mmCIF file of C-alpha atoms in Angstrom:
data_model
loop_
_atom_site.group_PDB
_atom_site.id
_atom_site.type_symbol
_atom_site.label_atom_id
_atom_site.label_comp_id
_atom_site.label_asym_id
_atom_site.label_seq_id
_atom_site.Cartn_x
_atom_site.Cartn_y
_atom_site.Cartn_z
ATOM 1 C CA MET I 1 14.914 -16.142 22.435
ATOM 2 C CA THR I 2 15.198 -16.046 18.652
ATOM 3 C CA THR I 3 12.398 -14.384 16.739
ATOM 4 C CA ILE I 4 11.939 -15.420 13.148
ATOM 5 C CA THR I 5 10.218 -12.868 10.976
ATOM 6 C CA VAL I 6 8.793 -13.549 7.563
ATOM 7 C CA PRO I 7 9.813 -11.143 4.803
ATOM 8 C CA THR I 8 6.921 -8.993 3.605
ATOM 9 C CA THR I 9 7.297 -10.348 0.076
ATOM 10 C CA GLU I 10 5.946 -13.706 1.233
ATOM 11 C CA ARG I 11 2.209 -14.116 1.598
ATOM 12 C CA PHE I 12 0.325 -16.726 3.591
ATOM 13 C CA VAL I 13 -3.310 -17.804 3.739
ATOM 14 C CA ARG I 14 -5.272 -20.012 6.125
ATOM 15 C CA CYS I 15 -7.405 -22.890 4.835
ATOM 16 C CA ILE I 16 -11.038 -22.367 5.872
ATOM 17 C CA ALA I 17 -12.458 -25.359 3.998
ATOM 18 C CA LYS I 18 -14.876 -27.515 6.006
ATOM 19 C CA THR I 19 -13.064 -30.701 5.019
ATOM 20 C CA GLY I 20 -9.678 -31.408 3.564
ATOM 21 C CA ASP I 21 -7.446 -34.075 2.192
ATOM 22 C CA PRO I 22 -4.211 -34.677 4.127
ATOM 23 C CA LEU I 23 -2.461 -35.044 0.782
ATOM 24 C CA SER I 24 -3.520 -31.578 -0.371
ATOM 25 C CA VAL I 25 -4.867 -29.076 2.197
ATOM 26 C CA THR I 26 -5.889 -29.264 5.848
ATOM 27 C CA PRO I 27 -8.530 -26.999 7.425
ATOM 28 C CA GLY I 28 -6.915 -24.481 9.780
ATOM 29 C CA GLN I 29 -3.435 -24.903 8.261
ATOM 30 C CA TYR I 30 -1.472 -21.942 6.855
ATOM 31 C CA TYR I 31 -0.041 -22.102 3.350
ATOM 32 C CA GLN I 32 2.426 -19.985 1.392
ATOM 33 C CA VAL I 33 0.936 -18.237 -1.639
ATOM 34 C CA ILE I 34 2.694 -18.033 -4.979
ATOM 35 C CA THR I 35 1.546 -15.094 -7.078
ATOM 36 C CA ASP I 36 -0.352 -16.283 -10.134
ATOM 37 C CA LEU I 37 -2.466 -14.553 -12.785
ATOM 38 C CA ALA I 38 -5.236 -17.057 -11.992
ATOM 39 C CA GLU I 39 -6.081 -14.986 -8.884
ATOM 40 C CA ALA I 40 -8.087 -12.708 -11.201
ATOM 41 C CA GLN I 41 -10.339 -15.729 -11.890
ATOM 42 C CA GLY I 42 -10.840 -16.608 -8.212
ATOM 43 C CA MET I 43 -8.068 -19.194 -7.970
ATOM 44 C CA ILE I 44 -5.026 -19.137 -5.684
ATOM 45 C CA ARG I 45 -1.711 -20.972 -6.080
ATOM 46 C CA ILE I 46 -0.348 -22.332 -2.814
ATOM 47 C CA ILE I 47 2.355 -24.726 -1.707
ATOM 48 C CA ASP I 48 0.166 -27.489 -0.309
ATOM 49 C CA ASN I 49 0.810 -30.501 1.944
ATOM 50 C CA THR I 50 2.693 -32.281 -0.842
ATOM 51 C CA GLY I 51 5.305 -29.494 -0.928
ATOM 52 C CA GLU I 52 4.335 -28.646 -4.510
ATOM 53 C CA ASP I 53 2.401 -25.633 -5.748
ATOM 54 C CA TYR I 54 -1.135 -26.124 -7.072
ATOM 55 C CA LEU I 55 -4.135 -23.942 -7.894
ATOM 56 C CA TYR I 56 -7.120 -24.026 -5.530
ATOM 57 C CA ASP I 57 -10.401 -22.162 -5.306
ATOM 58 C CA ALA I 58 -9.579 -18.920 -3.457
ATOM 59 C CA ASP I 59 -12.825 -19.243 -1.432
ATOM 60 C CA LEU I 60 -11.176 -22.115 0.485
ATOM 61 C CA PHE I 61 -8.663 -19.678 2.036
ATOM 62 C CA GLU I 62 -8.552 -16.430 3.988
ATOM 63 C CA GLU I 63 -5.773 -13.903 4.464
ATOM 64 C CA PRO I 64 -4.734 -13.626 8.141
ATOM 65 C CA THR I 65 -5.394 -10.153 9.530
ATOM 66 C CA ASP I 66 -2.925 -10.357 12.424
ATOM 67 C CA LEU I 67 0.346 -12.137 11.618
ATOM 68 C CA ALA I 68 1.680 -11.314 15.103
ATOM 69 C CA SER I 69 -0.697 -13.946 16.489
ATOM 70 C CA LEU I 70 1.261 -16.577 14.549
ATOM 71 C CA ASN I 71 4.491 -15.989 16.505
ATOM 72 C CA ALA I 72 5.637 -18.971 18.522
ATOM 73 C CA GLU I 73 8.476 -19.732 20.892
ATOM 74 C CA LEU I 74 10.663 -22.769 20.593
ATOM 75 C CA SER I 75 11.971 -24.565 23.666
ATOM 76 C CA ILE I 76 14.481 -27.384 23.526
ATOM 77 C CA ALA I 77 15.076 -29.807 26.389
ATOM 78 C CA LEU I 78 18.614 -31.212 26.468
ATOM 79 C CA THR I 79 20.103 -34.014 28.504
ATOM 80 C CA ILE I 80 23.226 -33.120 30.509
ATOM 81 C CA PRO I 81 25.592 -35.043 28.168
ATOM 82 C CA VAL I 82 24.100 -33.380 25.073
ATOM 83 C CA LYS I 83 24.285 -29.924 26.666
ATOM 84 C CA ALA I 84 27.928 -30.543 27.621
ATOM 85 C CA ALA I 85 28.772 -31.624 24.068
ATOM 86 C CA ILE I 86 27.068 -28.544 22.577
ATOM 87 C CA LEU I 87 28.835 -26.246 25.041
ATOM 88 C CA GLN I 88 32.171 -27.843 24.142
ATOM 89 C CA ILE I 89 31.614 -27.408 20.393
ATOM 90 C CA ALA I 90 30.429 -23.819 20.879
ATOM 91 C CA GLY I 91 33.452 -23.071 23.081
ATOM 92 C CA GLN I 92 35.839 -24.477 20.500
ATOM 93 C CA ARG I 93 34.285 -22.207 17.889
ATOM 94 C CA GLY I 94 34.207 -19.190 20.197
ATOM 95 C CA ILE I 95 30.436 -18.689 19.947
ATOM 96 C CA SER I 96 27.538 -19.064 22.347
ATOM 97 C CA MET I 97 25.508 -22.231 22.625
ATOM 98 C CA ALA I 98 22.449 -20.327 21.353
ATOM 99 C CA ALA I 99 24.374 -19.118 18.279
ATOM 100 C CA LEU I 100 25.482 -22.667 17.525
ATOM 101 C CA LEU I 101 21.938 -24.012 17.844
ATOM 102 C CA ARG I 102 20.586 -21.221 15.595
ATOM 103 C CA GLU I 103 23.218 -22.186 13.009
ATOM 104 C CA TRP I 104 22.210 -25.828 13.144
ATOM 105 C CA ILE I 105 18.521 -24.969 12.832
ATOM 106 C CA ASP I 106 19.200 -22.666 9.865
ATOM 107 C CA GLU I 107 21.272 -25.381 8.140
ATOM 108 C CA ARG I 108 18.796 -28.202 8.658
ATOM 109 C CA LEU I 109 15.353 -26.630 8.444
ATOM 110 C CA ASP I 110 13.694 -24.677 5.674
ATOM 111 C CA LEU I 111 12.677 -21.713 7.842
ATOM 112 C CA PRO I 112 12.064 -18.103 6.831
ATOM 113 C CA VAL I 113 15.157 -15.918 7.111
ATOM 114 C CA ASN I 114 15.650 -13.641 10.155
ATOM 115 C CA ALA I 115 15.014 -10.003 9.358
#
């Protein structure tokens, strides 16, 4: 199992708004915070559903108190031919199948870096 940890320099908040707009924020969703001087005026800059950073009223968000509760496991189901192909590629490179899959995930997804 691979555990992905988020560097402590990144900060996340959870949207607690009663309603949302799928194009901006969604209630219950977690968003990355970008430090901004506007926080002193009760605003918070987040990367919203559009992938861009915008200022929102800070009262619409809460800081999670237990980030450990956000951990999740990832399971992948493979067909026999796909598993055989992955094993062959991993064998040719002299690495494990898990290492190869982690490489592919790191290359193709914008995930936080392993600590």
